Amino acid sequence: MAEQIKLQARVPVELQGVRLDQAAAQLFPDYSRARLQLWIKSGELLVDGEVKKPREKLLSGEELTISAEVEDQERWQPEDIDLEVVHEDDLLLVINKPAGLVVHPAAGHADGTLLNALLAHSADLASVPRAGIVHRLDKDTSGLMVVAKTLSAQNHLVTQLQARTVSREYEAVVVGAMTGGGTVDAAIGRHPQQRKKMAVVNLGGKEAITHYRLIKRYQHHTHIRCMLETGRTHQIRVHMAHLKHPLIGDPLYAGRPRLPKNADQSLITALRGFGRQALHAKRLSLTHPHSDESMSWESSLPQDMQQLLSVLNEHDRS
């Protein structure tokens, strides 16, 4: 069922001369500015009972009313797919996504996604845009994701992400022995020739900042921790490839497995058999939308990455 929303608010003197869309964002903070703009344009948000344009300035004293429906995501069907739930309350759901699970339906992945699983887990998520998903992990990246269970929680989390107050830490295993940690501050945009890839670009890219620290250096590989300031598509994968240290197993940015000259059979098998980018979203920290409490969760490395590191350790000792 669609959720019915009926709200009203009086424009205070301090918002005199402010644009309608900006004033609405302050008076109805549980909803995103984009959603409020849509309601203004559709006539679902009225000023003294009249339709106005988003940019029109207010005098103060007007009454803003919202009478709207938030449609269920009917085009997506619930599917009974197992979810590893790390935390759940009335507003938030934190899950540990396995590698291989697509987050959102798209061309080639119309079903069998995390979104389908979320709709089965909680029917109420049908009335939240994108079933509450506010950020994504690539299909073959494992680890922690937060999902909003209400519109207001979703707006709160999006605001935190835009303000860069959500902390996301990843662990990765890269090709090559890195000499130390650092920061990559390099804009990312669509690859000029290969449209499925992203790339560091000089013009037209979006700001992208990744901090990385060494956990352990092996003879020919490095186990690293990455902290994101921004959340661009394939960001860690692109930035590490830009440093000439692509992630082990990355089919898009690493190419064929690079085998060290002194690799024994167990290492060759491990490198050739690692079928995804060695990347795991290990730690997630944010502020709870209702209590303002700082919350943090951590997820153990999945078995395939643990096994990979075990082989690298054995190879270094041999």
Short mmCIF file of C-alpha atoms in Angstrom, two decimals:
data_model
loop_
_atom_site.label_atom_id
_atom_site.label_comp_id
_atom_site.label_asym_id
_atom_site.label_seq_id
_atom_site.Cartn_x
_atom_site.Cartn_y
_atom_site.Cartn_z
CA MET A 1 0.00 0.00 0.00
CA ALA A 2 1.12 3.55 -0.69
CA GLU A 3 1.86 5.69 2.36
CA GLN A 4 -0.48 8.72 2.75
CA ILE A 5 1.24 11.90 3.93
CA LYS A 6 -0.66 14.95 5.20
CA LEU A 7 1.38 17.78 6.77
CA GLN A 8 1.11 21.50 7.32
CA ALA A 9 3.38 24.28 8.58
CA ARG A 10 3.22 28.06 8.92
CA VAL A 11 6.08 30.06 7.37
CA PRO A 12 7.83 31.99 10.18
CA VAL A 13 9.12 35.54 9.87
CA GLU A 14 12.73 34.36 9.74
CA LEU A 15 12.01 32.62 6.41
CA GLN A 16 10.65 35.79 4.78
CA GLY A 17 12.19 36.20 1.32
CA VAL A 18 13.38 32.59 1.20
CA ARG A 19 12.58 30.42 -1.81
CA LEU A 20 9.68 28.01 -1.42
CA ASP A 21 11.79 24.87 -1.93
CA GLN A 22 14.42 26.05 0.56
CA ALA A 23 11.79 27.00 3.15
CA ALA A 24 10.01 23.67 2.69
CA ALA A 25 13.30 21.84 3.31
CA GLN A 26 13.59 23.60 6.68
CA LEU A 27 9.93 23.19 7.66
CA PHE A 28 9.72 19.51 6.60
CA PRO A 29 13.22 18.19 7.40
CA ASP A 30 12.16 14.53 7.26
CA TYR A 31 11.99 14.72 3.46
CA SER A 32 14.71 15.40 0.91
CA ARG A 33 14.75 18.64 -1.04
CA ALA A 34 14.43 16.68 -4.28
CA ARG A 35 11.24 15.01 -3.05
CA LEU A 36 9.82 18.31 -1.83
CA GLN A 37 10.55 19.92 -5.19
CA LEU A 38 8.65 17.11 -6.92
CA TRP A 39 5.67 17.66 -4.62
CA ILE A 40 5.76 21.42 -5.31
CA LYS A 41 5.78 20.85 -9.08
CA SER A 42 3.02 18.22 -8.91
CA GLY A 43 0.76 20.41 -6.77
CA GLU A 44 0.97 18.10 -3.77
CA LEU A 45 2.69 20.84 -1.77
CA LEU A 46 0.59 24.02 -1.78
CA VAL A 47 1.06 27.58 -0.50
CA ASP A 48 -2.20 28.87 1.01
CA GLY A 49 -3.97 26.29 -1.13
CA GLU A 50 -2.30 27.40 -4.37
CA VAL A 51 0.34 25.88 -6.62
CA LYS A 52 3.59 27.86 -6.64
CA LYS A 53 6.96 27.41 -8.32
CA PRO A 54 9.90 26.09 -6.28
CA ARG A 55 11.89 29.31 -6.77
CA GLU A 56 9.09 31.69 -5.70
CA LYS A 57 9.98 33.67 -2.59
CA LEU A 58 7.75 33.66 0.48
CA LEU A 59 6.46 36.65 2.45
CA SER A 60 6.04 34.79 5.81
CA GLY A 61 2.75 33.81 7.37
CA GLU A 62 1.73 31.53 4.50
CA GLU A 63 0.51 28.03 5.27
CA LEU A 64 2.29 25.20 3.48
CA THR A 65 0.31 21.98 3.15
CA ILE A 66 1.40 18.60 1.84
CA SER A 67 -1.05 15.97 0.72
CA ALA A 68 0.89 13.26 -1.05
CA GLU A 69 1.35 9.57 -1.56
CA VAL A 70 4.64 7.71 -1.45
CA GLU A 71 4.13 4.89 -3.89
CA ASP A 72 5.17 1.35 -3.11
CA GLN A 73 8.00 0.05 -5.25
CA GLU A 74 5.57 -2.21 -7.11
CA ARG A 75 7.83 -2.91 -10.06
CA TRP A 76 10.21 -4.80 -7.76
CA GLN A 77 9.10 -8.07 -6.21
CA PRO A 78 10.05 -9.40 -2.76
CA GLU A 79 12.31 -12.45 -2.94
CA ASP A 80 13.25 -14.81 -0.15
CA ILE A 81 17.02 -14.34 -0.17
CA ASP A 82 19.04 -14.90 3.00
CA LEU A 83 20.38 -11.74 4.63
CA GLU A 84 23.02 -11.55 7.35
CA VAL A 85 21.54 -8.87 9.60
CA VAL A 86 24.15 -7.22 11.83
CA HIS A 87 21.80 -4.66 13.43
CA GLU A 88 18.14 -3.75 13.19
CA ASP A 89 15.89 -1.24 14.93
CA ASP A 90 12.83 0.82 13.94
CA LEU A 91 14.88 3.11 11.67
CA LEU A 92 17.99 1.26 10.56
CA LEU A 93 19.01 -2.07 9.11
CA VAL A 94 22.70 -2.97 8.82
CA ILE A 95 23.53 -6.00 6.73
CA ASN A 96 26.71 -7.87 5.83
CA LYS A 97 26.46 -8.28 2.07
CA PRO A 98 28.09 -11.36 0.55
CA ALA A 99 30.18 -11.13 -2.60
CA GLY A 100 28.13 -11.94 -5.68
CA LEU A 101 24.93 -10.19 -4.60
CA VAL A 102 23.86 -7.25 -6.78
CA VAL A 103 22.53 -4.36 -4.68
CA HIS A 104 19.92 -2.83 -7.01
CA PRO A 105 18.00 -4.15 -10.05
CA ALA A 106 19.46 -2.99 -13.35
CA ALA A 107 19.96 -4.20 -16.90
CA GLY A 108 21.03 -7.83 -16.70
CA HIS A 109 20.00 -8.10 -13.05
CA ALA A 110 16.24 -7.59 -12.95
CA ASP A 111 15.81 -9.71 -9.82
CA GLY A 112 17.77 -11.68 -7.24
CA THR A 113 19.19 -8.45 -5.79
CA LEU A 114 19.63 -7.06 -2.30
CA LEU A 115 16.65 -4.78 -2.94
CA ASN A 116 14.42 -7.79 -3.64
CA ALA A 117 15.68 -9.42 -0.45
CA LEU A 118 14.99 -6.25 1.58
CA LEU A 119 11.37 -6.11 0.37
CA ALA A 120 10.90 -9.68 1.59
CA HIS A 121 12.62 -8.94 4.90
CA SER A 122 10.39 -5.96 5.70
CA ALA A 123 7.20 -5.14 3.75
CA ASP A 124 7.33 -1.54 5.05
CA LEU A 125 10.41 -0.89 2.91
CA ALA A 126 8.14 -0.90 -0.15
CA SER A 127 7.11 2.69 0.71
CA VAL A 128 10.72 3.94 1.02
CA PRO A 129 12.52 4.91 -2.22
CA ARG A 130 14.96 2.19 -3.39
CA ALA A 131 13.75 0.10 -0.40
CA GLY A 132 15.86 2.29 1.88
CA ILE A 133 19.19 1.80 0.11
CA VAL A 134 21.33 4.93 0.54
CA HIS A 135 24.73 3.69 -0.66
CA ARG A 136 25.96 0.71 -2.65
CA LEU A 137 28.66 -1.89 -2.83
CA ASP A 138 29.76 -3.43 -6.12
CA LYS A 139 28.36 -6.89 -6.83
CA ASP A 140 31.61 -8.63 -5.94
CA THR A 141 32.52 -6.45 -2.96
CA SER A 142 31.47 -7.90 0.39
CA GLY A 143 30.74 -6.18 3.67
CA LEU A 144 28.63 -3.74 5.63
CA MET A 145 25.79 -1.63 4.27
CA VAL A 146 23.20 0.48 6.08
CA VAL A 147 19.57 0.64 4.94
CA ALA A 148 16.98 3.22 6.08
CA LYS A 149 13.60 1.84 7.14
CA THR A 150 11.71 5.15 6.95
CA LEU A 151 11.72 8.24 4.73
CA SER A 152 13.00 10.44 7.53
CA ALA A 153 15.83 8.03 8.35
CA GLN A 154 16.76 7.85 4.67
CA ASN A 155 16.93 11.64 4.40
CA HIS A 156 19.03 11.80 7.59
CA LEU A 157 21.50 9.20 6.29
CA VAL A 158 21.78 10.87 2.88
CA THR A 159 22.56 14.16 4.65
CA GLN A 160 25.28 12.41 6.69
CA LEU A 161 26.79 10.89 3.56
CA GLN A 162 26.81 14.27 1.81
CA ALA A 163 28.43 15.85 4.87
CA ARG A 164 31.02 13.03 4.90
CA THR A 165 30.28 12.15 8.52
CA VAL A 166 29.64 8.48 7.74
CA SER A 167 32.88 6.55 8.23
CA ARG A 168 33.49 3.63 5.87
CA GLU A 169 36.60 1.49 6.20
CA TYR A 170 37.52 -1.29 3.79
CA GLU A 171 40.21 -3.94 3.65
CA ALA A 172 41.77 -4.92 0.35
CA VAL A 173 44.62 -7.03 -0.98
CA VAL A 174 46.51 -5.42 -3.84
CA VAL A 175 49.15 -6.45 -6.35
CA GLY A 176 52.68 -5.30 -5.53
CA ALA A 177 54.57 -4.52 -2.33
CA MET A 178 53.57 -0.99 -1.34
CA THR A 179 56.14 1.09 0.55
CA GLY A 180 53.71 2.98 2.79
CA GLY A 181 50.27 4.49 3.20
CA GLY A 182 48.99 7.71 1.74
CA THR A 183 46.06 9.55 0.22
CA VAL A 184 44.78 9.49 -3.34
CA ASP A 185 43.01 12.75 -4.24
CA ALA A 186 42.12 12.23 -7.89
CA ALA A 187 38.81 12.94 -9.63
CA ILE A 188 36.95 9.98 -11.11
CA GLY A 189 34.76 9.92 -14.20
CA ARG A 190 33.63 7.55 -16.91
CA HIS A 191 36.50 5.95 -18.86
CA PRO A 192 36.76 7.78 -22.22
CA GLN A 193 36.94 4.58 -24.30
CA GLN A 194 35.55 1.75 -22.16
CA ARG A 195 32.10 2.74 -20.90
CA LYS A 196 31.88 -0.02 -18.31
CA LYS A 197 34.95 1.32 -16.55
CA MET A 198 35.63 4.37 -14.45
CA ALA A 199 38.97 6.17 -14.50
CA VAL A 200 40.99 8.98 -12.99
CA VAL A 201 40.27 11.90 -15.32
CA ASN A 202 41.59 15.44 -15.67
CA LEU A 203 38.35 17.01 -16.89
CA GLY A 204 34.73 16.43 -15.94
CA GLY A 205 35.34 14.00 -13.08
CA LYS A 206 33.90 14.09 -9.58
CA GLU A 207 36.07 14.69 -6.54
CA ALA A 208 37.31 11.40 -5.07
CA ILE A 209 39.51 10.98 -2.00
CA THR A 210 40.79 7.68 -0.61
CA HIS A 211 43.10 7.31 2.40
CA TYR A 212 45.00 4.02 2.66
CA ARG A 213 47.22 2.42 5.29
CA LEU A 214 49.33 -0.73 5.21
CA ILE A 215 48.21 -3.64 7.36
CA LYS A 216 50.86 -6.06 6.10
CA ARG A 217 53.32 -6.06 3.21
CA TYR A 218 54.15 -9.36 1.54
CA GLN A 219 56.85 -10.10 -1.03
CA HIS A 220 54.66 -9.27 -3.99
CA HIS A 221 51.34 -8.11 -2.50
CA THR A 222 49.99 -5.82 0.22
CA HIS A 223 47.09 -6.05 2.64
CA ILE A 224 45.71 -2.52 3.12
CA ARG A 225 42.98 -0.59 4.93
CA CYS A 226 41.15 2.11 2.96
CA MET A 227 39.05 4.96 4.32
CA LEU A 228 36.68 6.76 1.97
CA GLU A 229 35.98 10.47 2.12
CA THR A 230 33.82 10.29 -1.01
CA GLY A 231 31.78 7.46 -2.48
CA ARG A 232 32.38 7.33 -6.22
CA THR A 233 31.64 4.29 -8.36
CA HIS A 234 34.53 1.77 -8.13
CA GLN A 235 36.52 4.37 -6.14
CA ILE A 236 38.99 2.12 -4.30
CA ARG A 237 39.41 -0.13 -7.33
CA VAL A 238 40.14 2.84 -9.62
CA HIS A 239 42.43 4.64 -7.19
CA MET A 240 44.53 1.56 -6.42
CA ALA A 241 44.84 0.76 -10.14
CA HIS A 242 45.89 4.39 -10.66
CA LEU A 243 48.72 3.77 -8.17
CA LYS A 244 49.72 0.68 -10.21
CA HIS A 245 48.55 -1.55 -7.35
CA PRO A 246 45.24 -2.98 -8.58
CA LEU A 247 43.19 -5.24 -6.36
CA ILE A 248 43.84 -8.97 -6.64
CA GLY A 249 41.10 -10.62 -8.69
CA ASP A 250 39.67 -7.38 -10.08
CA PRO A 251 38.37 -8.38 -13.54
CA LEU A 252 37.94 -4.79 -14.70
CA TYR A 253 41.05 -3.00 -13.49
CA ALA A 254 43.71 -5.65 -12.81
CA GLY A 255 43.64 -7.68 -16.01
CA ARG A 256 45.12 -11.17 -15.93
CA PRO A 257 46.51 -12.45 -12.61
CA ARG A 258 50.11 -11.31 -12.16
CA LEU A 259 52.14 -14.29 -11.00
CA PRO A 260 55.43 -13.65 -9.15
CA LYS A 261 58.43 -15.45 -10.65
CA ASN A 262 59.01 -17.40 -7.44
CA ALA A 263 55.34 -18.33 -6.97
CA ASP A 264 54.74 -21.90 -5.81
CA GLN A 265 51.73 -23.93 -6.92
CA SER A 266 49.58 -22.96 -3.93
CA LEU A 267 50.09 -19.23 -4.63
CA ILE A 268 49.47 -19.69 -8.37
CA THR A 269 46.24 -21.55 -7.61
CA ALA A 270 45.14 -18.90 -5.07
CA LEU A 271 45.78 -15.97 -7.42
CA ARG A 272 44.24 -17.60 -10.48
CA GLY A 273 41.28 -18.88 -8.50
CA PHE A 274 40.36 -15.66 -6.71
CA GLY A 275 37.31 -14.77 -8.75
CA ARG A 276 36.48 -11.30 -7.50
CA GLN A 277 38.16 -8.08 -6.40
CA ALA A 278 39.70 -8.64 -2.96
CA LEU A 279 37.70 -5.91 -1.25
CA HIS A 280 35.59 -6.00 1.93
CA ALA A 281 33.65 -3.19 3.65
CA LYS A 282 34.85 -3.99 7.16
CA ARG A 283 33.73 -1.11 9.37
CA LEU A 284 30.80 1.33 9.26
CA SER A 285 30.20 4.24 11.64
CA LEU A 286 27.38 6.80 11.65
CA THR A 287 25.02 8.85 13.81
CA HIS A 288 21.66 7.27 14.60
CA PRO A 289 18.87 9.32 12.92
CA HIS A 290 16.71 9.45 16.07
CA SER A 291 18.98 9.26 19.11
CA ASP A 292 22.01 11.07 17.59
CA GLU A 293 24.08 8.30 19.15
CA SER A 294 27.36 7.42 17.46
CA MET A 295 27.10 3.82 16.27
CA SER A 296 29.69 1.52 14.74
CA TRP A 297 29.75 -2.02 13.36
CA GLU A 298 32.54 -4.31 12.21
CA SER A 299 32.51 -7.38 9.98
CA SER A 300 35.12 -10.14 9.82
CA LEU A 301 36.91 -10.76 6.55
CA PRO A 302 35.05 -13.36 4.48
CA GLN A 303 36.50 -16.83 4.11
CA ASP A 304 37.90 -16.32 0.61
CA MET A 305 39.98 -13.29 1.67
CA GLN A 306 41.15 -15.03 4.85
CA GLN A 307 42.28 -17.99 2.76
CA LEU A 308 44.08 -15.70 0.30
CA LEU A 309 45.99 -13.99 3.13
CA SER A 310 46.84 -17.38 4.61
CA VAL A 311 48.43 -18.48 1.32
CA LEU A 312 50.39 -15.19 1.08
CA ASN A 313 51.67 -15.74 4.63
CA GLU A 314 52.72 -19.31 3.86
CA HIS A 315 54.48 -18.23 0.67
CA ASP A 316 56.46 -15.56 2.52
CA ARG A 317 57.59 -18.11 5.13
CA SER A 318 58.73 -20.66 2.55
#
